[in-house]
Short mmCIF file of C-alpha atoms in Angstrom, two decimals:
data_model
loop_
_atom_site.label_atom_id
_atom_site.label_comp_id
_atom_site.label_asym_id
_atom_site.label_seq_id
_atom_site.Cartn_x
_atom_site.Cartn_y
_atom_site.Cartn_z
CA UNK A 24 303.67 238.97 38.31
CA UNK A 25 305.80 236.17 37.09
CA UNK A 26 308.49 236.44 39.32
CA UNK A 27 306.86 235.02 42.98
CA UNK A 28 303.85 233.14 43.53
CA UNK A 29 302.14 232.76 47.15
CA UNK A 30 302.59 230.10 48.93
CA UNK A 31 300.46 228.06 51.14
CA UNK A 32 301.67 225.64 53.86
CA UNK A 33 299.24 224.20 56.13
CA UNK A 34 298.71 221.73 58.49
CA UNK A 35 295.37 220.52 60.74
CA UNK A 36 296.31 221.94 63.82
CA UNK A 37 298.01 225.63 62.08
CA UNK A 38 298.84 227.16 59.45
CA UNK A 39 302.55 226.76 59.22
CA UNK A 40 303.77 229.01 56.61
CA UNK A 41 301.29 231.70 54.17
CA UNK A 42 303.57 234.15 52.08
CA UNK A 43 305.55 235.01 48.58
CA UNK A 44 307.73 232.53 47.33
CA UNK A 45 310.63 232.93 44.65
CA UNK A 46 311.03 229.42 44.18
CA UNK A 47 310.28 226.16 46.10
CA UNK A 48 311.51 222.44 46.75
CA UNK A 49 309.14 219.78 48.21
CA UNK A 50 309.94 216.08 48.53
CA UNK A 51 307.61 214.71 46.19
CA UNK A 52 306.77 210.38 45.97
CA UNK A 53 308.42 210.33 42.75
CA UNK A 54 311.19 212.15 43.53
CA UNK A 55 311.78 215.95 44.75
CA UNK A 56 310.15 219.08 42.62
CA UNK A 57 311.48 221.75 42.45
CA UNK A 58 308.92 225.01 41.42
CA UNK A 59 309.00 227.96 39.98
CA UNK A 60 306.40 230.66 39.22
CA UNK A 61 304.31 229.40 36.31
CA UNK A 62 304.93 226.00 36.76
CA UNK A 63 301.42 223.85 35.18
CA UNK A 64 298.91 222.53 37.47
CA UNK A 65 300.33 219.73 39.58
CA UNK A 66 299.04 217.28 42.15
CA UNK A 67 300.97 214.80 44.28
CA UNK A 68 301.34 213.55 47.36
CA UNK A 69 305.14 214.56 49.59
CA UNK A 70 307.11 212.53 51.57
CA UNK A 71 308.52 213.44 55.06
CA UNK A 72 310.99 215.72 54.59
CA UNK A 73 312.20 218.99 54.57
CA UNK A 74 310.47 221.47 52.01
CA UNK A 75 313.24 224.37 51.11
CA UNK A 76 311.40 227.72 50.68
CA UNK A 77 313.17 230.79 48.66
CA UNK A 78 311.19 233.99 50.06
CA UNK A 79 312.29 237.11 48.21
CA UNK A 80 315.04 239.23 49.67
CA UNK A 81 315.56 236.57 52.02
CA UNK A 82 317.67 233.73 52.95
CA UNK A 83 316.26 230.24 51.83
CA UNK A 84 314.14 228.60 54.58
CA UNK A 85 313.65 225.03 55.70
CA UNK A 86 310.42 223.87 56.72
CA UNK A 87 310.08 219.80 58.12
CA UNK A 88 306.36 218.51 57.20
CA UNK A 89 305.69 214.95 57.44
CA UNK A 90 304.49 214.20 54.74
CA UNK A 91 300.89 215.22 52.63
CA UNK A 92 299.67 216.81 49.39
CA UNK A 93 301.33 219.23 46.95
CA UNK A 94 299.03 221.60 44.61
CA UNK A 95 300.37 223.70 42.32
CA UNK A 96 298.93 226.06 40.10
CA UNK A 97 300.31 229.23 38.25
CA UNK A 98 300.25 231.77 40.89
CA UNK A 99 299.29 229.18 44.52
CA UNK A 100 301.33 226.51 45.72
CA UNK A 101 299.58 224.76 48.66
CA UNK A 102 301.07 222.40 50.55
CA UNK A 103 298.65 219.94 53.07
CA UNK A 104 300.73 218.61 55.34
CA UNK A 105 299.93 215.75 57.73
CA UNK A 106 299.85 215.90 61.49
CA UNK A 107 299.39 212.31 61.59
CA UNK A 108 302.09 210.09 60.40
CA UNK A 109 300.10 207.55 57.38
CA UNK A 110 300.05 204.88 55.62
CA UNK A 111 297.91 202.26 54.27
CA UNK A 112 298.41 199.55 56.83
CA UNK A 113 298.36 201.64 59.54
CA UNK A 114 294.86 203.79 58.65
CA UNK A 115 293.73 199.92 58.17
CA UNK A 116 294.52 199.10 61.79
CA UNK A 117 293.24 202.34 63.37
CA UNK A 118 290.09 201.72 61.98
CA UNK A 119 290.31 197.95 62.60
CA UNK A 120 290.81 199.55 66.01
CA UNK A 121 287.90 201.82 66.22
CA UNK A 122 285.49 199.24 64.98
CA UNK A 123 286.61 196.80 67.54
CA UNK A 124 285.90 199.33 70.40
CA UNK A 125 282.68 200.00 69.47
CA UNK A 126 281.73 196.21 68.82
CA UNK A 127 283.45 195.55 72.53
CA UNK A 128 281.00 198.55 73.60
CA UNK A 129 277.82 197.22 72.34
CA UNK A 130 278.53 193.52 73.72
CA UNK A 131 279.16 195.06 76.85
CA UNK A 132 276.06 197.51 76.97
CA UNK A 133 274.04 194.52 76.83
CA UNK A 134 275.19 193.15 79.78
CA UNK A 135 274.86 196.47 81.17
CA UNK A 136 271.61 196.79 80.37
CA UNK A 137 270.52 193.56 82.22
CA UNK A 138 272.09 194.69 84.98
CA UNK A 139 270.25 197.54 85.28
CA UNK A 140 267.28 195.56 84.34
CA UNK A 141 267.90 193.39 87.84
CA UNK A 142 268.55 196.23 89.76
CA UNK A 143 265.22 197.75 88.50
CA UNK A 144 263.60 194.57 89.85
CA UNK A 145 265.32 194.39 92.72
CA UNK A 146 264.40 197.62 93.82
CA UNK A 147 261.12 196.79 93.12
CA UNK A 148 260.64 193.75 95.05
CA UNK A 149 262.42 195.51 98.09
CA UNK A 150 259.69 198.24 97.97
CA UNK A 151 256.68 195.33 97.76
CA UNK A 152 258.33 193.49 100.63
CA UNK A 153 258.23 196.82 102.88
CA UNK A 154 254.63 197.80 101.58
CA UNK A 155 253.44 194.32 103.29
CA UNK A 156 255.50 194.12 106.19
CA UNK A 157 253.68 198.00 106.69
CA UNK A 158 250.13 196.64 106.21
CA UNK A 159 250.97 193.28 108.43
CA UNK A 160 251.94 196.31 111.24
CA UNK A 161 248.56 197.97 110.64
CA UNK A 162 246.26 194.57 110.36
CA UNK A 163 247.88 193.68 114.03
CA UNK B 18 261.79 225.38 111.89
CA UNK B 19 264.84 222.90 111.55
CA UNK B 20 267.49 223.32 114.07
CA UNK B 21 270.40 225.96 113.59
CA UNK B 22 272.67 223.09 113.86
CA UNK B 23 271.21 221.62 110.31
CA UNK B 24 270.80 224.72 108.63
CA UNK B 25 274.65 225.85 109.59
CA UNK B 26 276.16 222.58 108.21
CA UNK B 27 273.67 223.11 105.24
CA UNK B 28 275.59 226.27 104.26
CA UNK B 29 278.61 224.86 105.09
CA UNK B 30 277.88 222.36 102.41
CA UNK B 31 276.66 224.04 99.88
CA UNK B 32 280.06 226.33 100.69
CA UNK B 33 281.96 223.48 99.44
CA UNK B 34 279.87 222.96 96.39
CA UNK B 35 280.62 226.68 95.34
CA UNK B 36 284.34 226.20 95.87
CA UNK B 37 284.14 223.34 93.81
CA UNK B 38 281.93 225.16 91.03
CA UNK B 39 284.20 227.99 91.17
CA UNK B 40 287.15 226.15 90.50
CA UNK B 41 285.73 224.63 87.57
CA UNK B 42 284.20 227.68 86.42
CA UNK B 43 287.91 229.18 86.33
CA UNK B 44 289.22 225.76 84.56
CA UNK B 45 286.93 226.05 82.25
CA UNK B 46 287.32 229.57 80.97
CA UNK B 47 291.24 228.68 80.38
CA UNK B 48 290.23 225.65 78.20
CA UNK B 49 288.22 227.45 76.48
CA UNK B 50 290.88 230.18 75.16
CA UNK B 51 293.12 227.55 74.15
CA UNK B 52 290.37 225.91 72.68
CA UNK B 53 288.97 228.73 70.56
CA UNK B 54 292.83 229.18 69.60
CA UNK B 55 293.18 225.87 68.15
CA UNK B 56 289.74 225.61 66.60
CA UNK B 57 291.00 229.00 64.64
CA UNK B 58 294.16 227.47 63.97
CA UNK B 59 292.12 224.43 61.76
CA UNK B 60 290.50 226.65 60.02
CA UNK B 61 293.47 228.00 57.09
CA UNK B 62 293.75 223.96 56.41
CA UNK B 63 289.65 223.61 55.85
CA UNK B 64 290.14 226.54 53.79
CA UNK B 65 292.87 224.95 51.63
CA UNK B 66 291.87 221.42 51.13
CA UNK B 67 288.22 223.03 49.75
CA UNK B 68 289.95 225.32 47.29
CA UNK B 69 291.71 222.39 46.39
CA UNK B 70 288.69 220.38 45.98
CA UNK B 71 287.14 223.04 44.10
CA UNK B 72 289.96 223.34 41.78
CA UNK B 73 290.04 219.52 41.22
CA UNK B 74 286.21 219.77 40.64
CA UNK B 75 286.60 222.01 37.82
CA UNK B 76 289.82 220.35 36.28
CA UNK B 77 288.58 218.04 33.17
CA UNK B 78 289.26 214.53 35.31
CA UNK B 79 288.61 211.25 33.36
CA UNK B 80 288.28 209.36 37.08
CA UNK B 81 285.23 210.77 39.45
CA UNK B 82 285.75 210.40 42.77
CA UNK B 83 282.46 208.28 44.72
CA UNK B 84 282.53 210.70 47.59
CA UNK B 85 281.14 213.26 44.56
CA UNK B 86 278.29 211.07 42.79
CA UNK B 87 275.36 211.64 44.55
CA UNK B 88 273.37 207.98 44.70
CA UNK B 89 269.35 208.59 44.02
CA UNK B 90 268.10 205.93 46.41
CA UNK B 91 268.74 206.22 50.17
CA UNK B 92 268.80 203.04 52.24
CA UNK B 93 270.83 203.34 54.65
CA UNK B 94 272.69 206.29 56.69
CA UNK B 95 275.71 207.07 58.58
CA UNK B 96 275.73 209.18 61.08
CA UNK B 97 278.83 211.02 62.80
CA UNK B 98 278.05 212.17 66.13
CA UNK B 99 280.29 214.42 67.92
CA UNK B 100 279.86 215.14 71.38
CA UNK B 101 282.15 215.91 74.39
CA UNK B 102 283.62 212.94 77.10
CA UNK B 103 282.75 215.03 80.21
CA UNK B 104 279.47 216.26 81.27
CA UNK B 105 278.78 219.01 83.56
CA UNK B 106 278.22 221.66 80.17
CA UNK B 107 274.71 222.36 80.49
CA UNK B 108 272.90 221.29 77.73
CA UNK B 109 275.56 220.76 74.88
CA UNK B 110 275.56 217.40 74.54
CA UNK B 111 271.17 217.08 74.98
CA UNK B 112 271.26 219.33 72.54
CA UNK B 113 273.19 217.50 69.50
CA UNK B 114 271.62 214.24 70.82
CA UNK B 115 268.01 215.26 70.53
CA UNK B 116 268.60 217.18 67.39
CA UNK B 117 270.36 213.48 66.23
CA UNK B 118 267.38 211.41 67.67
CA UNK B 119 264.47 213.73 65.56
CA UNK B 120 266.33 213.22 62.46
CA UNK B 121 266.60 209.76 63.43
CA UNK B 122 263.47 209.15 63.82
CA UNK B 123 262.17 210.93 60.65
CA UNK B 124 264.89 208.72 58.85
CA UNK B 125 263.44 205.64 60.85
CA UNK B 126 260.25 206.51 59.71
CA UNK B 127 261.29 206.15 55.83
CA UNK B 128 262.29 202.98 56.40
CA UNK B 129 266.16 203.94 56.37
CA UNK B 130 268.43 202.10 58.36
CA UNK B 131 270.78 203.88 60.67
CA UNK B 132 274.22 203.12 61.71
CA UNK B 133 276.59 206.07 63.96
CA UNK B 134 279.71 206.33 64.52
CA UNK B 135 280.66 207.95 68.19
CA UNK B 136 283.25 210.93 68.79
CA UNK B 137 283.13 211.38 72.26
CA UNK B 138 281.53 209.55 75.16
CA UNK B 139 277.88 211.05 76.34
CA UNK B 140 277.12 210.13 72.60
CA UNK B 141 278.50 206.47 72.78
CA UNK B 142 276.34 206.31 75.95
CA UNK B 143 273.20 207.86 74.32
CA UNK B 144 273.64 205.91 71.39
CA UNK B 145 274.30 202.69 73.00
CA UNK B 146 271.44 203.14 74.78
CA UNK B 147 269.26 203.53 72.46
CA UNK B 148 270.03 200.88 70.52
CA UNK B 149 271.61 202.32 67.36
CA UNK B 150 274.33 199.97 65.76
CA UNK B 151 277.91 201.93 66.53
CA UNK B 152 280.14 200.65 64.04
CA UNK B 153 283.18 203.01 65.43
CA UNK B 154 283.85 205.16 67.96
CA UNK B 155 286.55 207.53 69.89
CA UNK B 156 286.47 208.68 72.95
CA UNK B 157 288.72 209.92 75.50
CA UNK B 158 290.26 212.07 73.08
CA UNK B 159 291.68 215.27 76.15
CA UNK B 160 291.65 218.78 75.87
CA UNK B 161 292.93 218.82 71.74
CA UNK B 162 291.16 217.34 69.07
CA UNK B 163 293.93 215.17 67.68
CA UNK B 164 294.08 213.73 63.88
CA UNK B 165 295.20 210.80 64.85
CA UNK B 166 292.70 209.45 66.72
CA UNK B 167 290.26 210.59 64.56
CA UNK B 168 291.46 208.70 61.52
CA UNK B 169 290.37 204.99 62.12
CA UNK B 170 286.65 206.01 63.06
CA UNK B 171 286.32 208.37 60.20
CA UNK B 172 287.84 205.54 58.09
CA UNK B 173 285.64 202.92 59.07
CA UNK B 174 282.61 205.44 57.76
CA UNK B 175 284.17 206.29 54.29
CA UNK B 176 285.03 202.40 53.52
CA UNK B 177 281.27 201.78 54.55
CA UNK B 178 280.13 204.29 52.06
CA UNK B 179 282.86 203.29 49.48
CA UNK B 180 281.93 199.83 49.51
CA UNK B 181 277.79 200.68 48.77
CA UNK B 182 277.17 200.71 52.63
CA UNK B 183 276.22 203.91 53.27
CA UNK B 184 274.10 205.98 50.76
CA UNK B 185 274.44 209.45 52.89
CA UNK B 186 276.91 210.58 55.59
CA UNK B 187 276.33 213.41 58.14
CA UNK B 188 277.98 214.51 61.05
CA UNK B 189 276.33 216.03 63.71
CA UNK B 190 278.29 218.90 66.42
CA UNK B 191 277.73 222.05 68.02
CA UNK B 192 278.37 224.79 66.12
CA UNK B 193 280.58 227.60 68.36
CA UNK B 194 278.87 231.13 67.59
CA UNK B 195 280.45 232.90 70.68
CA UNK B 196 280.73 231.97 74.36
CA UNK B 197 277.50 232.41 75.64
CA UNK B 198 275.93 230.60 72.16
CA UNK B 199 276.32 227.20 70.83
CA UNK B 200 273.60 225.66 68.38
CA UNK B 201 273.75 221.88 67.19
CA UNK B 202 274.09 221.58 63.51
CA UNK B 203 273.76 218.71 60.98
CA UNK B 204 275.93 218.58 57.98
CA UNK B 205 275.76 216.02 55.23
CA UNK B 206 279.26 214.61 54.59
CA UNK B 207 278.56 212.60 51.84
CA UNK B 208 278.38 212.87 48.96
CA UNK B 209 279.87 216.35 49.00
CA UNK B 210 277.59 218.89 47.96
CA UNK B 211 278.36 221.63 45.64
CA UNK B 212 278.61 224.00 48.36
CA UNK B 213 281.67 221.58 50.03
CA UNK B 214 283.41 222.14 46.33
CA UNK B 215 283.11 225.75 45.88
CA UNK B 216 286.45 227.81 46.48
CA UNK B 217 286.69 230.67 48.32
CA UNK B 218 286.80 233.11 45.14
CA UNK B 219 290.05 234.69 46.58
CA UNK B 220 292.46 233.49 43.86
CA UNK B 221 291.89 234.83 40.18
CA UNK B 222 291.19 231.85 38.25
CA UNK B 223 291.80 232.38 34.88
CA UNK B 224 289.22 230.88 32.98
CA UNK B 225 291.05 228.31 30.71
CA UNK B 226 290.30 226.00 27.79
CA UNK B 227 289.87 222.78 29.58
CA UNK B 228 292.85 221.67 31.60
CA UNK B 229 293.85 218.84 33.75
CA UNK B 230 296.71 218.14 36.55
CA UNK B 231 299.73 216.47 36.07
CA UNK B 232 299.41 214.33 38.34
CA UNK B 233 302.45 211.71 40.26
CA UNK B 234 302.09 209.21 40.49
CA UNK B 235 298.17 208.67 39.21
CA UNK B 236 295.46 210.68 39.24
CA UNK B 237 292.97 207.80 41.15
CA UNK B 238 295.14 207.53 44.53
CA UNK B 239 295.83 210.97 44.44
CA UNK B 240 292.13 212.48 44.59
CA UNK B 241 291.66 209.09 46.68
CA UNK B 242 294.15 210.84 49.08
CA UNK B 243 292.86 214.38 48.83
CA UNK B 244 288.94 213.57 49.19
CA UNK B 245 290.02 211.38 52.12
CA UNK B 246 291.90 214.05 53.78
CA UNK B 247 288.84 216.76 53.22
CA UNK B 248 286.73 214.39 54.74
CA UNK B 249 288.92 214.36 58.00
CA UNK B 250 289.59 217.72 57.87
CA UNK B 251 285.84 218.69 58.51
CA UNK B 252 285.42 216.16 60.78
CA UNK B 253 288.98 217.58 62.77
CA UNK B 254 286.87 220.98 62.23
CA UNK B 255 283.49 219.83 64.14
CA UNK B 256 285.67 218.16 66.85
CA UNK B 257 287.83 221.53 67.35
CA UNK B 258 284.48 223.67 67.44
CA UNK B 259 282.39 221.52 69.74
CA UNK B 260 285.70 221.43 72.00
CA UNK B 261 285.08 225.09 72.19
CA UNK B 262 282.13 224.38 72.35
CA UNK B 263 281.92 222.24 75.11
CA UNK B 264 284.93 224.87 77.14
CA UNK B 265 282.40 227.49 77.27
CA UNK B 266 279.26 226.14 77.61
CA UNK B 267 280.60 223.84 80.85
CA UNK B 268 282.34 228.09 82.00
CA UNK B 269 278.57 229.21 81.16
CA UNK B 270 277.14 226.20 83.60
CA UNK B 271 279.42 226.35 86.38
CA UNK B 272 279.24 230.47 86.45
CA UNK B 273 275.33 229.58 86.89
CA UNK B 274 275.82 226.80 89.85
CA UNK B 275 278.11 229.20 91.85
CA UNK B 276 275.72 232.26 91.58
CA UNK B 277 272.78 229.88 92.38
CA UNK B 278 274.88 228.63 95.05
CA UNK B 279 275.18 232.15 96.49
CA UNK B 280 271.69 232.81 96.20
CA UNK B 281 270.91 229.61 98.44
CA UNK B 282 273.58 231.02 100.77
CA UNK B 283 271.88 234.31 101.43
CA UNK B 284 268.58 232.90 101.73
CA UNK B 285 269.64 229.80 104.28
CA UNK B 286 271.85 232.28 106.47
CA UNK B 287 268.96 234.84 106.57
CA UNK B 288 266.79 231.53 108.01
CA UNK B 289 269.72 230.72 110.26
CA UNK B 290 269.64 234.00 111.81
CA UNK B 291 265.84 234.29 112.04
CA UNK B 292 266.44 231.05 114.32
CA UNK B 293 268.93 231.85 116.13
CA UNK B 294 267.42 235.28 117.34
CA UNK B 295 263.73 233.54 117.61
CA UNK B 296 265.66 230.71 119.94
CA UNK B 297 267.23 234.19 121.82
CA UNK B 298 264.10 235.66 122.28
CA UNK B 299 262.69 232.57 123.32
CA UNK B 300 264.99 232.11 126.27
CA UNK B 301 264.85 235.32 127.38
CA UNK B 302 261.13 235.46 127.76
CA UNK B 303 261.33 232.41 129.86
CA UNK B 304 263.74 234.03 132.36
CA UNK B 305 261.25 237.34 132.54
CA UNK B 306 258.63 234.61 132.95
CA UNK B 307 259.69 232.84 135.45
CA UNK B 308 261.62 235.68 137.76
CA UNK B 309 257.59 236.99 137.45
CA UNK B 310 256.47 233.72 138.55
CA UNK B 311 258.78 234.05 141.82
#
């Protein structure tokens, strides 16, 4: 123990890498980490970039995420990436977008309803008219 | 006894409808292992984000997240409802919706007010219908549950209970037990209960004097930015398992249709031929009747 920690690197849709790790680089907000076994808890949030991954008895591997959140404790690293590319503004105008749908939706159901309503009657009324023209037959 | 004319274009029909059944049947079951791929696939990131959660939980934090205080009044409560676009599943989708309308109601009954937000369209339909306010929705989201889409309707939920809106969140889905079982589940969202914050027990924690994370650049938008993401991440989770969900319980109905379709197959062509030989035997005896006549 000391030497490797395990390392985590997930995503939403897969799990992207899960193994021992001598030593890591991640692109961190504030600038890129670099960790070794040991390091003190951390959290932060990563840019895009590439996060350099030094396996033992192997060559140093390069792994793109897009972004997401960087734990670190003693003996775990995780790393969350995104599958979505984020951001302030544009969470705020998907969910600018998904409230407008619905509101669309519900103006629109209303209508829908009515219209359903009418055809309701309509079918209605078509069934009275044929009821009497049936009993005018039978009366002649 | 209708004419063998009807009854032969009845099968023929009915043919058609198997074909069609069939096909879907086969469509179906190949969704559904991709499906059941990708809902596995989401799990290791569930996994994750909780330990992380957990960790964070236990970590001596001077800022406490509102998606952890749990708020002793309820007045009003958002609901997630996840259902699939497409129907022709059986009863997947009347089965989340009516376990959704009896908790309505109960909640209805306590005078709490109830506001959903719609993942999928036989939900938007149902809900729309019923007259519940939808204050977001997604639909038409394919074969994959995809983050993206998922992030402005989730969003518009966890600003509604941020700002006081909300009191409770919970999202309702079908659970995916195996193929021939799905059951609908409610899960409360928000707050997180302690069961959403406990880790999987897997790492050896080593039980510390009090410690806290360094965190870059501030602790506030960074739990903002990991409770946010947990959210989402079970949300992704019920999408991906009532997609699998909805794969195999739509390969479940269609497997039914064709082997009822069968059935009425058999039974019309035994009528068909009862007919035809009756009409046979009919004809003939008029022949014998009438050479005896002459």
């Amino acid at each position: 123990m000391g030497t490797i920690f395990h390392l985590d690197i997930v995503s939403a849709e897969e799990s992207i890498y899960s193994g021992p790790a001598e030593f890591i680089v991640a692109p961190a907000v504030m600038g890129e980490v670099g960790i070794y076994p040991q390091h003190t808890p951390m959290l932060t949030r990563i840019k895009s970039g590439v996060v350099r991954v030094k396996a033992p008895l192997q060559d140093d591997e390069e792994i793109y995420v897009s972004g997401g959140m960087l734990e670190v404790q003693p003996d775990v690293v995780t790393i969350l990436a995104d599958t979505a590319v984020r951001g302030q503004d544009l969470d705020e105008a998907k969910a600018l977008e998904a409230k407008r749908k619905a509101e669309e939706i519900m103006k629109n159901k209303t209508s829908d309803i009515e219209y359903a309503r009418a055809q309701a009657e309509l079918i209605e009324a078509t069934a009275q008219l044929a009821a009497i023209r049936k009993l005018r037959k039978r009366r002649h | 006894m209708a004419s063998s004319r009807e009854i032969r274009n009845k099968i023929k029909s009915i043919k058609n409808t198997q074909k069609i059944t069939r096909a879907m049947e086969m469509v179906a079951a190949s969704k559904m292992r991709k499906a059941q791929d990708r809902m596995k696939k989401a799990r290791p990131y569930g996994e994750k984000i909780r330990n992380v959660a957990a960790h964070m939980s236990k970590a001596s934090v001077e800022y406490r997240h509102p998606f952890l205080i749990d708020r002793n009044s309820v007045k009003r409560v958002g609901i997630i409802v996840v259902t699939s676009d497409k129907g022709l599943c059986g009863g997947l989708n009347t089965n989340v919706l009516r376990r959704a309308l009896n908790e309505i109601r109960v909640w209805g009954a306590e005078g709490e007010q109830i506001e959903v937000c719609c993942i999928g369209n036989k939900g938007l339909g149902f809900m729309s219908r019923l007259g519940v306010r939808v204050i977001s929705q997604v639909t038409g989201l394919g074969d994959a549950p995809n983050m993206e889409k998922l992030i402005g309707a989730v969003k518009v939920v966890l600003d509604a209970y941020t700002d006081d809106h909300f009191d409770r969140v919970y999202i309702f889905y079908n659970r995916f037990v195996n193929t021939m079982k799905q059951i609908p589940v409610m899960e409360q969202l928000l707050p997180l209960t302690d069961e959403h914050m406990r880790d999987d027990g897997n790492e050896a924690k080593p039980a510390r004097a009090p410690w806290d994370y360094i965190y870059e650049p501030e602790a506030k938008p960074v739990i903002d930015d990991i409770m946010i993401r947990y959210i989402e991440a079970l949300v992704y989770q019920a999408v991906a398992e009532n997609m699998a969900s909805e794969q195999s319980a739509r390969m479940v109905a269609m497997k039914a249709a064709s082997d009822n379709a069968g059935n009425l197959i058999d039974e019309l062509t035994l009528i068909y031929n009862k007919s035809r030989q009756a009409a046979i035997t009919k004809e003939l005896s008029e022949i014998v009747g009438g050479a005896a006549a002459v």
